[in-house]
Amino acid sequence: MLFGEYDFLARFEKAAQCGFRGVEFMFPYDYDIEELKQVLASNKLEHTLHNLPAGDWAAGERGIACIPGREEEFRDGVAAAIRW
């Protein structure tokens, strides 16, 4: 990912300075949605893509859509992704 040496929210300004008009990021869920919207707007950037929650990333999960018994968690993740 670009600008990994910067804090997550600071990366948006760097992207705008480099001429990007849109940004994508893996998982926005740990950040305040209103703050993120403000940072995007102030840098005239469009949020173009983000991923569904992947489960327990630290434990090696990279998605839960096909794991039996995790259907409700997956549905909740889809709802969270739509809010973003």
Short mmCIF file of N, CA and C in Angstrom, two decimals:
data_model
loop_
_atom_site.label_atom_id
_atom_site.label_comp_id
_atom_site.label_asym_id
_atom_site.label_seq_id
_atom_site.Cartn_x
_atom_site.Cartn_y
_atom_site.Cartn_z
N MET A 1 0.84 -1.17 0.00
CA MET A 1 0.00 0.00 0.00
C MET A 1 0.88 1.23 0.00
N LEU A 2 0.42 2.24 -0.67
CA LEU A 2 1.18 3.48 -0.76
C LEU A 2 1.19 4.24 0.56
N PHE A 3 2.27 4.95 0.77
CA PHE A 3 2.40 5.87 1.90
C PHE A 3 2.29 5.19 3.25
N GLY A 4 2.74 3.96 3.34
CA GLY A 4 2.69 3.20 4.59
C GLY A 4 3.50 3.80 5.71
N GLU A 5 4.40 4.69 5.38
CA GLU A 5 5.20 5.34 6.41
C GLU A 5 4.43 6.44 7.14
N TYR A 6 3.22 6.75 6.65
CA TYR A 6 2.38 7.78 7.26
C TYR A 6 1.21 7.14 8.00
N ASP A 7 0.70 7.87 8.98
CA ASP A 7 -0.53 7.49 9.66
C ASP A 7 -1.63 7.31 8.61
N PHE A 8 -2.56 6.40 8.87
CA PHE A 8 -3.61 6.08 7.90
C PHE A 8 -4.30 7.33 7.35
N LEU A 9 -4.77 8.21 8.21
CA LEU A 9 -5.51 9.37 7.74
C LEU A 9 -4.62 10.37 7.02
N ALA A 10 -3.34 10.42 7.35
CA ALA A 10 -2.41 11.33 6.67
C ALA A 10 -2.13 10.88 5.24
N ARG A 11 -2.36 9.63 4.95
CA ARG A 11 -2.10 9.10 3.61
C ARG A 11 -2.99 9.74 2.56
N PHE A 12 -4.17 10.19 2.96
CA PHE A 12 -5.09 10.77 2.00
C PHE A 12 -4.55 12.08 1.44
N GLU A 13 -3.98 12.90 2.28
CA GLU A 13 -3.38 14.15 1.81
C GLU A 13 -2.23 13.85 0.85
N LYS A 14 -1.42 12.87 1.18
CA LYS A 14 -0.31 12.49 0.31
C LYS A 14 -0.83 12.00 -1.04
N ALA A 15 -1.88 11.21 -1.03
CA ALA A 15 -2.46 10.73 -2.28
C ALA A 15 -2.94 11.90 -3.14
N ALA A 16 -3.62 12.85 -2.52
CA ALA A 16 -4.11 14.01 -3.25
C ALA A 16 -2.95 14.83 -3.81
N GLN A 17 -1.90 14.99 -3.03
CA GLN A 17 -0.73 15.75 -3.49
C GLN A 17 -0.08 15.09 -4.70
N CYS A 18 -0.20 13.79 -4.82
CA CYS A 18 0.37 13.05 -5.95
C CYS A 18 -0.58 12.97 -7.14
N GLY A 19 -1.74 13.60 -7.02
CA GLY A 19 -2.67 13.66 -8.14
C GLY A 19 -3.74 12.59 -8.18
N PHE A 20 -3.80 11.74 -7.16
CA PHE A 20 -4.86 10.74 -7.13
C PHE A 20 -6.20 11.42 -6.90
N ARG A 21 -7.25 10.90 -7.53
CA ARG A 21 -8.60 11.42 -7.32
C ARG A 21 -9.46 10.45 -6.52
N GLY A 22 -9.02 9.23 -6.42
CA GLY A 22 -9.74 8.21 -5.66
C GLY A 22 -8.77 7.37 -4.86
N VAL A 23 -9.27 6.80 -3.78
CA VAL A 23 -8.44 5.94 -2.93
C VAL A 23 -9.22 4.69 -2.55
N GLU A 24 -8.47 3.63 -2.34
CA GLU A 24 -9.05 2.40 -1.81
C GLU A 24 -8.22 1.97 -0.62
N PHE A 25 -8.85 1.26 0.28
CA PHE A 25 -8.15 0.77 1.46
C PHE A 25 -8.81 -0.52 1.90
N MET A 26 -8.05 -1.33 2.60
CA MET A 26 -8.54 -2.67 2.92
C MET A 26 -9.69 -2.66 3.91
N PHE A 27 -9.46 -2.13 5.09
CA PHE A 27 -10.44 -2.24 6.17
C PHE A 27 -10.59 -0.91 6.90
N PRO A 28 -11.68 -0.19 6.70
CA PRO A 28 -11.86 1.10 7.34
C PRO A 28 -12.50 1.03 8.73
N TYR A 29 -12.85 -0.15 9.19
CA TYR A 29 -13.77 -0.31 10.31
C TYR A 29 -13.23 0.17 11.66
N ASP A 30 -11.93 0.35 11.79
CA ASP A 30 -11.36 0.82 13.06
C ASP A 30 -11.33 2.34 13.14
N TYR A 31 -11.82 3.02 12.11
CA TYR A 31 -11.76 4.48 12.05
C TYR A 31 -13.16 5.06 12.13
N ASP A 32 -13.24 6.27 12.61
CA ASP A 32 -14.52 6.97 12.70
C ASP A 32 -14.98 7.34 11.29
N ILE A 33 -16.16 6.90 10.91
CA ILE A 33 -16.65 7.11 9.55
C ILE A 33 -16.78 8.60 9.22
N GLU A 34 -17.23 9.40 10.17
CA GLU A 34 -17.39 10.83 9.90
C GLU A 34 -16.03 11.51 9.71
N GLU A 35 -15.05 11.12 10.50
CA GLU A 35 -13.71 11.68 10.34
C GLU A 35 -13.13 11.29 8.98
N LEU A 36 -13.34 10.07 8.60
CA LEU A 36 -12.84 9.61 7.31
C LEU A 36 -13.51 10.36 6.16
N LYS A 37 -14.82 10.56 6.26
CA LYS A 37 -15.53 11.34 5.23
C LYS A 37 -14.97 12.75 5.12
N GLN A 38 -14.67 13.35 6.28
CA GLN A 38 -14.14 14.71 6.29
C GLN A 38 -12.76 14.77 5.63
N VAL A 39 -11.91 13.80 5.94
CA VAL A 39 -10.56 13.76 5.36
C VAL A 39 -10.65 13.56 3.84
N LEU A 40 -11.54 12.69 3.41
CA LEU A 40 -11.72 12.49 1.97
C LEU A 40 -12.20 13.78 1.30
N ALA A 41 -13.20 14.42 1.88
CA ALA A 41 -13.74 15.65 1.29
C ALA A 41 -12.72 16.77 1.27
N SER A 42 -11.98 16.94 2.35
CA SER A 42 -11.01 18.04 2.40
C SER A 42 -9.87 17.85 1.41
N ASN A 43 -9.66 16.61 0.99
CA ASN A 43 -8.62 16.34 -0.01
C ASN A 43 -9.18 16.08 -1.40
N LYS A 44 -10.50 16.31 -1.55
CA LYS A 44 -11.19 16.13 -2.82
C LYS A 44 -10.94 14.73 -3.41
N LEU A 45 -11.08 13.74 -2.55
CA LEU A 45 -10.86 12.35 -2.95
C LEU A 45 -12.16 11.57 -2.88
N GLU A 46 -12.27 10.58 -3.75
CA GLU A 46 -13.40 9.67 -3.73
C GLU A 46 -12.95 8.33 -3.15
N HIS A 47 -13.75 7.81 -2.27
CA HIS A 47 -13.53 6.48 -1.69
C HIS A 47 -14.05 5.48 -2.72
N THR A 48 -13.15 4.70 -3.31
CA THR A 48 -13.55 3.85 -4.43
C THR A 48 -13.75 2.39 -4.08
N LEU A 49 -13.08 1.89 -3.01
CA LEU A 49 -13.17 0.47 -2.72
C LEU A 49 -12.69 0.19 -1.31
N HIS A 50 -13.34 -0.75 -0.65
CA HIS A 50 -12.83 -1.33 0.59
C HIS A 50 -13.34 -2.77 0.67
N ASN A 51 -12.75 -3.55 1.53
CA ASN A 51 -13.08 -4.97 1.65
C ASN A 51 -14.12 -5.22 2.73
N LEU A 52 -14.80 -6.34 2.60
CA LEU A 52 -15.64 -6.82 3.69
C LEU A 52 -14.74 -7.19 4.87
N PRO A 53 -15.28 -7.16 6.09
CA PRO A 53 -14.48 -7.65 7.22
C PRO A 53 -14.01 -9.08 6.93
N ALA A 54 -12.77 -9.36 7.28
CA ALA A 54 -12.14 -10.64 6.89
C ALA A 54 -12.14 -11.68 8.00
N GLY A 55 -12.75 -11.39 9.13
CA GLY A 55 -12.65 -12.30 10.27
C GLY A 55 -11.47 -11.90 11.13
N ASP A 56 -10.81 -12.87 11.72
CA ASP A 56 -9.67 -12.60 12.61
C ASP A 56 -8.38 -12.57 11.79
N TRP A 57 -8.03 -11.39 11.32
CA TRP A 57 -6.86 -11.20 10.46
C TRP A 57 -5.59 -11.67 11.16
N ALA A 58 -5.45 -11.35 12.44
CA ALA A 58 -4.24 -11.72 13.20
C ALA A 58 -4.07 -13.24 13.29
N ALA A 59 -5.19 -13.96 13.24
CA ALA A 59 -5.14 -15.42 13.31
C ALA A 59 -5.02 -16.06 11.92
N GLY A 60 -4.90 -15.23 10.90
CA GLY A 60 -4.72 -15.76 9.55
C GLY A 60 -5.96 -15.85 8.70
N GLU A 61 -7.10 -15.44 9.23
CA GLU A 61 -8.32 -15.47 8.42
C GLU A 61 -8.25 -14.39 7.36
N ARG A 62 -8.69 -14.75 6.17
CA ARG A 62 -8.68 -13.82 5.05
C ARG A 62 -10.04 -13.79 4.36
N GLY A 63 -11.06 -13.98 5.14
CA GLY A 63 -12.43 -14.00 4.64
C GLY A 63 -13.19 -15.12 5.32
N ILE A 64 -14.50 -14.91 5.47
CA ILE A 64 -15.30 -15.90 6.19
C ILE A 64 -16.53 -16.35 5.41
N ALA A 65 -16.67 -15.93 4.18
CA ALA A 65 -17.89 -16.20 3.41
C ALA A 65 -18.20 -17.68 3.27
N CYS A 66 -17.19 -18.52 3.21
CA CYS A 66 -17.45 -19.95 2.96
C CYS A 66 -17.16 -20.83 4.17
N ILE A 67 -17.10 -20.23 5.36
CA ILE A 67 -16.84 -21.02 6.57
C ILE A 67 -18.18 -21.39 7.21
N PRO A 68 -18.52 -22.67 7.24
CA PRO A 68 -19.79 -23.09 7.85
C PRO A 68 -19.89 -22.60 9.30
N GLY A 69 -21.08 -22.13 9.64
CA GLY A 69 -21.33 -21.64 10.99
C GLY A 69 -21.03 -20.17 11.18
N ARG A 70 -20.47 -19.51 10.18
CA ARG A 70 -20.12 -18.10 10.30
C ARG A 70 -21.03 -17.21 9.43
N GLU A 71 -22.17 -17.76 9.02
CA GLU A 71 -23.06 -17.04 8.11
C GLU A 71 -23.56 -15.73 8.72
N GLU A 72 -23.95 -15.76 9.98
CA GLU A 72 -24.46 -14.54 10.61
C GLU A 72 -23.37 -13.48 10.69
N GLU A 73 -22.18 -13.88 11.06
CA GLU A 73 -21.05 -12.95 11.12
C GLU A 73 -20.77 -12.36 9.73
N PHE A 74 -20.86 -13.20 8.71
CA PHE A 74 -20.67 -12.71 7.34
C PHE A 74 -21.74 -11.69 6.97
N ARG A 75 -23.00 -12.00 7.27
CA ARG A 75 -24.09 -11.05 6.98
C ARG A 75 -23.88 -9.73 7.71
N ASP A 76 -23.45 -9.80 8.97
CA ASP A 76 -23.16 -8.58 9.73
C ASP A 76 -22.04 -7.79 9.06
N GLY A 77 -21.05 -8.49 8.55
CA GLY A 77 -19.94 -7.84 7.85
C GLY A 77 -20.38 -7.14 6.58
N VAL A 78 -21.29 -7.78 5.85
CA VAL A 78 -21.83 -7.15 4.64
C VAL A 78 -22.57 -5.87 5.02
N ALA A 79 -23.38 -5.92 6.08
CA ALA A 79 -24.10 -4.72 6.53
C ALA A 79 -23.13 -3.62 6.92
N ALA A 80 -22.06 -3.97 7.62
CA ALA A 80 -21.05 -2.97 8.00
C ALA A 80 -20.39 -2.37 6.76
N ALA A 81 -20.07 -3.20 5.79
CA ALA A 81 -19.42 -2.71 4.57
C ALA A 81 -20.33 -1.76 3.81
N ILE A 82 -21.62 -2.04 3.78
CA ILE A 82 -22.56 -1.17 3.09
C ILE A 82 -22.62 0.19 3.76
N ARG A 83 -22.59 0.24 5.09
CA ARG A 83 -22.60 1.53 5.79
C ARG A 83 -21.42 2.40 5.35
N TRP A 84 -20.32 1.76 5.03
CA TRP A 84 -19.14 2.51 4.60
C TRP A 84 -19.27 2.93 3.17
#
